[in-house]
Coordinates of C-alpha atoms in Angstrom, one line a residue:
K10 CA 0.0 0.0 0.0
E11 CA 2.9 2.4 0.8
L12 CA 4.5 1.6 -2.5
A13 CA 1.3 2.3 -4.4
N14 CA 0.9 5.7 -2.6
H15 CA 4.5 6.6 -3.3
Q16 CA 4.0 5.7 -7.0
A17 CA 0.9 7.9 -7.1
L18 CA 2.8 10.8 -5.6
L19 CA 5.6 10.3 -8.2
L20 CA 3.0 10.3 -11.0
V21 CA 1.7 13.7 -9.7
N22 CA 5.2 15.1 -9.7
V23 CA 5.8 13.9 -13.3
C24 CA 2.5 15.4 -14.4
A25 CA 3.4 18.7 -12.8
C26 CA 6.6 18.7 -14.8
V27 CA 4.8 18.0 -18.0
R28 CA 2.2 20.7 -17.3
A29 CA 5.0 23.2 -16.7
R30 CA 6.2 22.3 -20.2
V31 CA 9.5 21.2 -18.7
R32 CA 10.9 18.3 -20.7
V33 CA 13.1 16.9 -17.9
C34 CA 13.1 17.7 -14.2
P35 CA 16.7 18.3 -13.5
S36 CA 17.0 16.5 -10.2
S37 CA 14.7 13.5 -11.0
G38 CA 16.1 10.0 -11.6
P39 CA 16.3 6.4 -10.3
P40 CA 17.7 5.7 -6.7
R41 CA 21.4 5.4 -6.4
V42 CA 23.8 4.2 -3.6
S43 CA 25.5 7.2 -2.1
E44 CA 28.4 5.5 -0.3
K45 CA 30.2 2.1 -0.2
V46 CA 29.0 -0.6 2.2
A47 CA 30.5 -3.8 3.5
H48 CA 28.3 -6.6 2.2
R49 CA 29.5 -9.1 4.7
Q50 CA 28.5 -8.3 8.3
T51 CA 29.3 -10.2 11.4
V52 CA 27.5 -9.9 14.8
R53 CA 27.9 -11.6 18.1
L54 CA 25.0 -13.6 19.5
G55 CA 22.8 -11.5 21.7
S56 CA 24.1 -8.1 20.6
A57 CA 22.5 -5.5 18.3
I58 CA 23.4 -4.5 14.7
K59 CA 22.4 -1.9 12.2
L60 CA 22.6 -2.6 8.4
P61 CA 22.8 0.7 6.6
C62 CA 21.0 1.4 3.3
P63 CA 22.6 4.6 1.9
V64 CA 20.5 5.4 -1.1
E65 CA 19.1 8.7 -2.4
G66 CA 16.9 9.8 -5.3
D67 CA 14.3 12.3 -6.5
P68 CA 11.6 11.6 -5.7
P69 CA 12.7 10.0 -2.5
P70 CA 12.7 6.2 -2.9
L71 CA 10.5 3.8 -1.0
I72 CA 12.7 1.4 1.1
M73 CA 11.8 -2.3 1.6
W74 CA 13.9 -4.9 3.4
T75 CA 13.8 -8.7 2.9
K76 CA 15.5 -11.6 4.6
D77 CA 16.0 -14.8 2.6
G78 CA 13.3 -13.6 0.2
R79 CA 10.7 -12.8 2.9
N80 CA 9.5 -9.2 3.5
I81 CA 10.4 -7.7 6.9
H82 CA 7.4 -5.9 8.4
S83 CA 6.3 -4.4 11.7
G84 CA 5.3 -7.9 12.9
W85 CA 9.0 -8.7 13.3
I86 CA 9.4 -7.5 16.9
R87 CA 13.2 -7.3 17.1
F88 CA 13.5 -5.7 13.6
R89 CA 13.0 -2.0 13.0
I90 CA 13.2 -0.3 9.6
L91 CA 14.8 3.1 9.9
R92 CA 15.1 5.9 7.3
M93 CA 18.7 4.9 6.5
G94 CA 18.9 1.3 7.5
L95 CA 17.7 -1.8 9.4
K96 CA 18.3 -2.3 13.1
I97 CA 18.2 -5.8 14.7
K98 CA 18.1 -6.1 18.5
E99 CA 19.2 -9.1 20.6
V100 CA 20.5 -11.1 17.6
E101 CA 19.6 -14.7 17.6
A102 CA 21.1 -17.7 15.7
D103 CA 18.2 -17.7 13.2
D104 CA 19.0 -14.2 12.1
T105 CA 21.8 -15.5 10.0
G106 CA 21.0 -15.1 6.3
T107 CA 20.9 -12.8 3.3
Y108 CA 19.4 -9.3 3.7
I109 CA 18.4 -7.0 0.8
C110 CA 17.5 -3.3 1.0
K111 CA 15.5 -2.4 -2.1
A112 CA 15.0 1.3 -2.9
T113 CA 12.3 2.1 -5.5
N114 CA 10.9 5.2 -7.1
G115 CA 9.1 5.9 -10.3
F116 CA 12.3 6.0 -12.4
G117 CA 13.8 2.7 -11.2
S118 CA 15.2 0.7 -8.2
V119 CA 18.5 -0.3 -6.6
N120 CA 19.4 -3.1 -4.2
V121 CA 21.9 -3.2 -1.4
N122 CA 22.8 -6.8 -0.3
Y123 CA 24.2 -8.0 3.0
T124 CA 25.2 -11.4 4.3
L125 CA 24.8 -11.6 8.0
I126 CA 26.8 -14.1 10.0
V127 CA 26.0 -14.7 13.7
I128 CA 29.0 -15.9 15.7
G129 CA 29.0 -17.6 19.1
K130 CA 31.6 -18.4 21.7
Y131 CA 32.6 -21.2 24.0
E132 CA 35.2 -21.5 26.6
Q133 CA 38.2 -23.7 26.2
G134 CA 40.2 -23.5 29.3
A135 CA 40.7 -19.8 30.2
D136 CA 40.5 -18.6 26.6
E137 CA 37.4 -17.4 24.8
I138 CA 37.5 -18.6 21.2
P139 CA 35.0 -17.0 18.8
F140 CA 33.8 -19.2 15.9
I141 CA 31.3 -19.2 13.2
L142 CA 28.5 -21.6 14.2
W143 CA 25.2 -21.0 12.6
S144 CA 26.5 -20.2 9.1
L145 CA 28.0 -23.7 8.8
V146 CA 26.3 -27.0 8.4
R147 CA 28.0 -30.2 9.5
P148 CA 28.3 -32.9 6.8
R149 CA 25.7 -35.7 6.6
F150 CA 25.2 -38.7 4.4
T151 CA 22.2 -38.1 2.0
Q152 CA 21.7 -41.8 1.0
P153 CA 22.0 -43.8 4.2
A154 CA 19.7 -46.6 2.8
K155 CA 22.3 -47.4 0.2
M156 CA 25.0 -47.7 2.9
R157 CA 23.5 -50.3 5.2
K158 CA 25.4 -53.2 3.7
R159 CA 28.9 -52.7 5.2
V160 CA 30.3 -56.2 4.7
I161 CA 30.5 -57.2 1.0
A162 CA 31.8 -60.5 -0.4
R163 CA 32.4 -60.8 -4.1
P164 CA 34.1 -63.5 -6.2
V165 CA 37.2 -62.9 -8.2
G166 CA 36.6 -60.9 -11.4
S167 CA 33.4 -59.2 -10.3
S168 CA 33.0 -55.6 -9.3
V169 CA 31.7 -53.6 -6.3
R170 CA 30.5 -50.0 -5.7
L171 CA 30.9 -48.2 -2.4
K172 CA 28.7 -45.1 -1.8
C173 CA 29.3 -42.2 0.5
T174 CA 27.2 -39.4 -0.9
A175 CA 27.1 -36.4 1.6
S176 CA 26.2 -32.8 1.8
G177 CA 27.0 -29.8 4.1
T178 CA 27.8 -26.1 4.2
P179 CA 30.3 -25.3 2.8
R180 CA 30.4 -28.3 0.4
P181 CA 32.4 -31.0 2.2
D182 CA 35.4 -32.8 0.8
I183 CA 35.8 -36.6 0.7
V184 CA 38.8 -38.7 1.1
W185 CA 38.9 -42.5 0.5
L186 CA 41.2 -44.7 2.5
K187 CA 42.1 -48.4 2.3
D188 CA 43.2 -49.9 5.5
D189 CA 43.7 -46.3 6.8
Q190 CA 45.9 -45.4 3.8
P191 CA 44.7 -42.8 1.3
L192 CA 43.8 -44.0 -2.2
T193 CA 45.2 -42.3 -5.3
E194 CA 43.1 -40.2 -7.6
R195 CA 43.4 -42.9 -10.2
E196 CA 42.0 -45.5 -7.8
V197 CA 39.2 -43.3 -6.7
G198 CA 38.2 -41.9 -10.1
E199 CA 38.2 -38.5 -11.7
G200 CA 35.6 -35.8 -11.2
R201 CA 33.5 -34.7 -8.3
Q202 CA 30.6 -37.0 -9.1
N203 CA 32.8 -40.1 -9.1
R204 CA 34.5 -39.1 -5.8
W205 CA 31.3 -39.8 -3.8
T206 CA 31.2 -43.4 -5.2
L207 CA 34.2 -45.7 -5.1
T208 CA 34.1 -48.4 -7.9
L209 CA 36.3 -51.4 -7.8
K210 CA 36.4 -53.5 -11.0
N211 CA 37.9 -56.8 -11.9
L212 CA 38.3 -57.7 -8.3
T213 CA 41.4 -59.7 -7.2
P214 CA 42.3 -61.0 -3.7
A215 CA 44.5 -57.9 -3.3
H216 CA 41.3 -55.7 -3.3
S217 CA 40.2 -57.3 0.0
G218 CA 40.4 -54.9 3.0
R219 CA 38.7 -52.1 4.9
Y220 CA 37.6 -49.1 2.8
T221 CA 36.8 -45.8 4.6
C222 CA 35.2 -42.6 3.3
R223 CA 36.0 -39.5 5.3
V224 CA 33.8 -36.5 4.7
S225 CA 34.6 -33.1 6.3
N226 CA 34.2 -29.4 6.2
R227 CA 34.8 -26.5 8.7
A228 CA 31.8 -27.6 10.7
G229 CA 32.8 -31.2 11.3
E230 CA 33.7 -34.6 9.9
I231 CA 31.9 -37.9 9.4
N232 CA 33.1 -41.3 8.1
A233 CA 31.9 -44.7 7.0
T234 CA 33.8 -48.0 6.6
Y235 CA 33.1 -51.0 4.3
K236 CA 34.7 -54.4 4.5
V237 CA 35.3 -56.0 1.1
E238 CA 36.2 -59.7 0.9
V239 CA 37.2 -61.1 -2.5
I240 CA 36.5 -64.9 -2.7
Q241 CA 38.5 -67.2 -4.9
R242 CA 36.3 -69.1 -7.3
T243 CA 36.1 -72.8 -6.4
N244 CA 33.9 -73.8 -9.3
S245 CA 31.6 -75.7 -7.0
K246 CA 27.8 -76.0 -6.7
P247 CA 25.9 -74.1 -4.0
V248 CA 25.8 -75.5 -0.5
L249 CA 22.9 -75.2 1.9
T250 CA 24.3 -74.1 5.2
G251 CA 22.7 -74.3 8.7
T252 CA 19.7 -76.5 9.5
H253 CA 17.1 -74.7 7.5
P254 CA 14.5 -75.4 6.3
L255 CA 13.0 -77.1 9.4
N256 CA 9.9 -79.1 9.9
T257 CA 7.1 -76.8 11.0
T258 CA 3.6 -77.0 12.5
V259 CA 1.1 -74.3 12.2
D260 CA -2.5 -73.8 13.4
Y261 CA -5.3 -73.8 10.8
G262 CA -5.5 -70.2 9.4
G263 CA -2.2 -69.2 10.9
T264 CA 1.0 -67.9 9.3
T265 CA 4.4 -69.5 9.2
S266 CA 7.5 -69.5 7.0
F267 CA 10.4 -71.6 5.7
Q268 CA 13.9 -70.1 5.2
C269 CA 16.8 -71.3 3.1
K270 CA 20.4 -70.2 3.5
V271 CA 22.7 -70.9 0.5
R272 CA 26.5 -70.3 0.2
S273 CA 27.7 -69.8 -3.3
D274 CA 30.6 -68.1 -5.2
V275 CA 28.1 -66.2 -7.3
K276 CA 24.5 -65.2 -6.5
P277 CA 22.5 -68.4 -6.8
V278 CA 18.9 -69.0 -7.9
I279 CA 16.8 -70.1 -4.9
Q280 CA 13.5 -71.8 -5.7
W281 CA 10.8 -73.4 -3.5
L282 CA 8.9 -76.6 -4.6
K283 CA 6.0 -78.4 -3.0
R284 CA 5.3 -82.1 -3.5
V285 CA 2.0 -82.9 -5.1
E286 CA 0.1 -85.9 -3.8
T287 CA -1.5 -88.3 -6.3
N288 CA -5.0 -87.1 -5.5
E289 CA -4.0 -83.4 -5.9
E290 CA -2.6 -83.3 -9.4
S291 CA -5.8 -82.0 -10.9
R292 CA -5.6 -78.9 -8.7
Y293 CA -2.5 -77.5 -10.4
N294 CA -2.1 -76.3 -13.9
S295 CA 1.5 -77.5 -14.3
T296 CA 3.8 -79.7 -12.3
I297 CA 7.4 -81.0 -12.8
E298 CA 8.6 -84.5 -12.2
V299 CA 11.5 -85.1 -9.9
G300 CA 12.3 -88.8 -9.4
D301 CA 9.2 -90.7 -8.5
H302 CA 7.2 -87.6 -7.4
R303 CA 5.7 -84.5 -9.0
F304 CA 6.2 -81.0 -7.6
V305 CA 4.7 -77.6 -8.2
V306 CA 6.9 -74.5 -8.4
L307 CA 6.0 -71.9 -5.8
P308 CA 6.4 -68.1 -6.2
T309 CA 9.7 -67.0 -4.7
G310 CA 10.6 -63.7 -3.1
D311 CA 13.8 -61.7 -3.2
V312 CA 17.2 -63.3 -2.5
W313 CA 19.0 -61.4 0.2
S314 CA 22.8 -61.2 0.4
R315 CA 24.1 -61.6 4.0
P316 CA 27.3 -60.1 5.4
D317 CA 29.0 -63.5 5.7
G318 CA 28.7 -64.0 1.9
S319 CA 25.7 -66.4 2.0
Y320 CA 22.3 -65.8 0.5
L321 CA 18.9 -66.1 2.2
N322 CA 15.4 -66.6 0.9
K323 CA 12.1 -67.1 2.8
L324 CA 8.8 -68.8 1.8
L325 CA 5.8 -67.2 3.6
I326 CA 2.6 -69.2 4.1
T327 CA -0.4 -67.2 5.3
R328 CA -3.9 -68.5 6.3
A329 CA -2.7 -72.1 6.3
K330 CA -5.2 -74.7 5.2
E331 CA -5.2 -78.4 5.1
E332 CA -4.0 -78.5 1.5
D333 CA -0.9 -76.5 2.4
A334 CA 0.4 -79.4 4.5
G335 CA 3.1 -81.6 2.9
M336 CA 6.7 -81.7 1.9
Y337 CA 8.5 -78.5 0.7
I338 CA 11.9 -78.4 -1.0
C339 CA 14.4 -75.5 -1.1
L340 CA 16.5 -75.7 -4.3
G341 CA 19.7 -73.6 -4.7
A342 CA 21.4 -73.6 -8.1
N343 CA 24.2 -71.9 -10.0
T344 CA 26.1 -72.6 -13.2
M345 CA 28.0 -75.4 -11.5
G346 CA 25.1 -77.4 -10.1
Y347 CA 22.4 -77.4 -7.5
S348 CA 21.6 -78.6 -3.9
F349 CA 18.3 -79.0 -2.1
R350 CA 16.9 -79.8 1.3
S351 CA 13.3 -80.7 2.3
A352 CA 11.1 -80.0 5.2
F353 CA 7.5 -80.9 6.2
L354 CA 4.6 -78.6 7.1
T355 CA 1.8 -79.9 9.4
V356 CA -1.4 -77.9 9.6
L357 CA -3.4 -78.6 12.7
P358 CA -7.2 -79.2 12.1
D359 CA -9.6 -76.4 12.5
T360 CA -11.1 -76.5 16.1
K361 CA -13.6 -73.8 15.6
P362 CA -17.2 -74.8 14.7
P363 CA -18.2 -73.9 11.2
I364 CA -19.8 -70.5 10.9
M365 CA -23.2 -70.7 9.4
P366 CA -23.9 -68.0 6.9
V367 CA -26.2 -65.4 8.3
F368 CA -28.6 -64.0 5.9
P369 CA -30.1 -60.6 6.5
A370 CA -33.6 -60.7 7.9
A371 CA -36.3 -60.1 5.3
S372 CA -37.9 -56.7 5.6
N373 CA -41.5 -56.5 6.9
S374 CA -42.5 -54.0 4.3
L375 CA -43.0 -55.2 0.7
P376 CA -41.9 -53.1 -2.3
W377 CA -44.6 -50.8 -3.6
P378 CA -44.8 -52.6 -7.0
V379 CA -45.8 -55.8 -5.2
I380 CA -48.3 -54.0 -2.9
I381 CA -50.0 -52.6 -6.0
G382 CA -49.5 -55.5 -8.3
I383 CA -51.1 -58.3 -6.2
P384 CA -54.5 -56.6 -5.6
A385 CA -54.6 -55.5 -9.2
G386 CA -53.9 -59.0 -10.4
I387 CA -56.6 -60.4 -8.1
V388 CA -59.2 -57.9 -9.4
F389 CA -58.2 -58.6 -13.0
I390 CA -58.6 -62.3 -12.6
F391 CA -61.9 -62.0 -10.7
G392 CA -63.3 -59.6 -13.4
T393 CA -62.2 -61.9 -16.2
V394 CA -64.0 -64.9 -14.5
L395 CA -67.1 -62.9 -13.8
L396 CA -67.3 -61.6 -17.4
W397 CA -66.8 -65.2 -18.8
F398 CA -69.6 -66.4 -16.5
C399 CA -72.0 -63.7 -17.6
Q400 CA -71.3 -64.4 -21.3
S401 CA -71.9 -68.1 -20.7
R402 CA -75.2 -67.4 -19.0
K403 CA -76.3 -65.1 -21.8
Q404 CA -75.4 -67.4 -24.7
C405 CA -76.3 -70.9 -23.2
P406 CA -79.5 -71.1 -21.2
P407 CA -79.7 -74.0 -18.7
P408 CA -80.8 -77.3 -20.2
G409 CA -84.4 -78.3 -19.4
S410 CA -85.8 -74.8 -19.2
P411 CA -88.9 -74.1 -21.3
A412 CA -87.1 -71.2 -22.9
A413 CA -84.6 -73.6 -24.3
A414 CA -87.2 -76.2 -25.3
I415 CA -90.0 -73.9 -26.6
P416 CA -88.7 -71.1 -28.8
H417 CA -90.8 -68.0 -29.1
R418 CA -92.3 -67.6 -32.5
V419 CA -94.1 -64.6 -33.9
P420 CA -97.4 -65.5 -35.6
P421 CA -97.5 -64.6 -39.2
C422 CA -101.1 -63.1 -38.9
R423 CA -101.5 -60.8 -35.9
E424 CA -104.7 -59.3 -37.3
R425 CA -106.3 -62.7 -37.7
E426 CA -105.5 -63.7 -34.1
R427 CA -108.0 -61.1 -32.9
S428 CA -110.7 -62.6 -35.0
C429 CA -109.9 -66.0 -33.8
A430 CA -109.4 -65.2 -30.1
A431 CA -113.2 -65.3 -29.3
P432 CA -115.1 -68.0 -31.1
S433 CA -118.8 -68.3 -30.6
S434 CA -120.0 -70.9 -28.1
G435 CA -122.2 -72.5 -30.7
S436 CA -119.5 -73.0 -33.1
S437 CA -118.5 -76.5 -33.5
S438 CA -115.5 -76.0 -35.7
L439 CA -112.5 -73.6 -35.6
D440 CA -111.2 -71.4 -38.3
K441 CA -108.8 -73.7 -40.0
D442 CA -106.7 -70.8 -41.4
C443 CA -106.2 -69.3 -38.0
V444 CA -105.3 -72.7 -36.5
S445 CA -102.8 -73.3 -39.2
A446 CA -101.2 -69.9 -38.7
L447 CA -100.7 -70.4 -34.9
N448 CA -98.6 -73.0 -33.4
Y449 CA -100.2 -75.5 -31.2
E450 CA -98.9 -74.2 -27.9
E451 CA -100.1 -70.7 -28.6
Y452 CA -103.5 -72.0 -29.6
L453 CA -103.8 -73.9 -26.3
A454 CA -102.8 -70.8 -24.3
Q455 CA -105.4 -68.7 -26.1
Q456 CA -108.1 -71.3 -25.5
Q457 CA -107.2 -71.6 -21.9
Q458 CA -107.4 -67.8 -21.5
L459 CA -110.8 -67.8 -23.3
L460 CA -112.2 -70.5 -21.1
L461 CA -111.1 -68.6 -18.0
N462 CA -112.7 -65.4 -19.2
Q463 CA -116.0 -67.0 -19.9
G464 CA -116.3 -68.6 -16.5
G465 CA -114.4 -71.6 -17.6
A466 CA -115.2 -74.5 -15.4
A467 CA -118.7 -75.2 -16.7
I468 CA -117.9 -74.4 -20.3
S469 CA -114.6 -76.3 -20.3
A470 CA -116.4 -79.4 -18.9
K471 CA -118.9 -79.0 -21.6
I472 CA -116.6 -78.5 -24.5
Y473 CA -113.6 -80.5 -23.3
P474 CA -114.8 -83.3 -21.1
K475 CA -111.2 -84.3 -20.3
I476 CA -108.5 -81.7 -19.7
Y477 CA -104.9 -82.5 -18.5
T478 CA -103.0 -79.4 -17.4
D479 CA -99.2 -78.9 -17.2
I480 CA -98.1 -75.7 -15.7
H481 CA -94.4 -74.5 -15.9
T482 CA -93.0 -71.3 -14.4
H483 CA -90.2 -69.5 -16.2
T484 CA -87.9 -66.7 -15.0
H485 CA -85.8 -64.7 -17.5
S486 CA -83.0 -62.4 -16.6
H487 CA -82.2 -59.8 -19.2
V488 CA -78.8 -58.1 -19.8
D489 CA -80.1 -54.7 -18.8
G490 CA -80.9 -56.0 -15.3
K491 CA -84.7 -56.7 -15.8
V492 CA -86.2 -59.9 -14.5
H493 CA -89.3 -61.4 -16.2
Q494 CA -91.3 -64.2 -14.8
H495 CA -94.2 -66.0 -16.6
Q496 CA -96.1 -69.4 -16.6
H497 CA -96.8 -71.8 -19.4
I498 CA -100.1 -73.8 -19.1
H499 CA -100.4 -76.8 -21.4
F500 CA -103.7 -78.5 -22.1
Q501 CA -104.2 -81.9 -23.5
C502 CA -107.6 -83.5 -24.2

């Protein structure tokens, strides 16, 4: 914000010069250093120091201080920015670093650099010896993981690399020694990069010994020692040393391991095999035949080189099951031959009861498609059956009913029925045309109705001395919901 305000003020000054039609303001220009300064400053721990910033310019420049790239502001309690410098009170070790005074105006900027070194003191006897402490960094190895193997055995004709990469302030120097005697530049190798790694090629028994790297600078010294053993080639096959692998027993579901230790002139190939029983051959995709038995090749981990020149490999068995039990073989081989040793694994039976699978309880609520679908299906089925039943009743009357046996017929001569409906009592014969036009049942019904209207019993006995009646009652249900009931009366004489 202060810089912006200062630049705005500078812009006003420049505009004033332009308005006054003055091409160049005589005293204006970028900031400049007015006197020489000592760029390297030393201060004692706990004292105070002032770093000057002798700059001038027109317009007056804006001063900013930084330490190791960070702006110094009012929040830095022990630091105070003055008009002509930076004051630091009660100097601490962390105050060591690079300080820059940057002066800026509208025409440019200029920097004044300082390197501040904080020195301490310690007592040695009666004398007080000052020394630079916090500006120096003691050497340290930057790749300790690559230096863990300190005893190295190699056969004749092979090579080895010894690493001692380190850093420090100032940059440390390294010296290689063999059996406490410095090595020549030719033996170490040329160039700074090669100096951190000692490479020994075409090893001979003369290369055997203790190799030490000594790294030092003004802040301190560190060292590391390697023991190199060059082994004469015996042109022999590997030898399994020790008693491993050993017979092992493991609980069902437990974890165990076999280990195999092989001594060889060169790095051997270590492989684990498991004997396949006769009834287990179908479980494996491929097996190899060794003597009278078949074996399956198991996955093998890394082969580790030990300080004594032997090689170690382990076979890990996790979650042991019954089928893991059996004979295992460790096979070590090199170009000269191979050696092997066997061990047996016993897996104890599982003593825990079998765990029955637990299925999640069914939810009491059914899905909404089921809730809707079941009633809808029932209604649909019931409606279909009811519709079929109604259609069946409509199209097929029950057998034995008069409606099925006696169809209704419409007489061809309605007008003549009226003239035939009331014959005279004295008439002895019927109108043959009318009788032929009506069916027999309708004719009998008309005669029955006529006899009833005329007082019937006497007349019917007079005309029809013998009458046999047959009365049937019929009920008809129509599609529109109406129910019609009537009787049929049959006469026979």
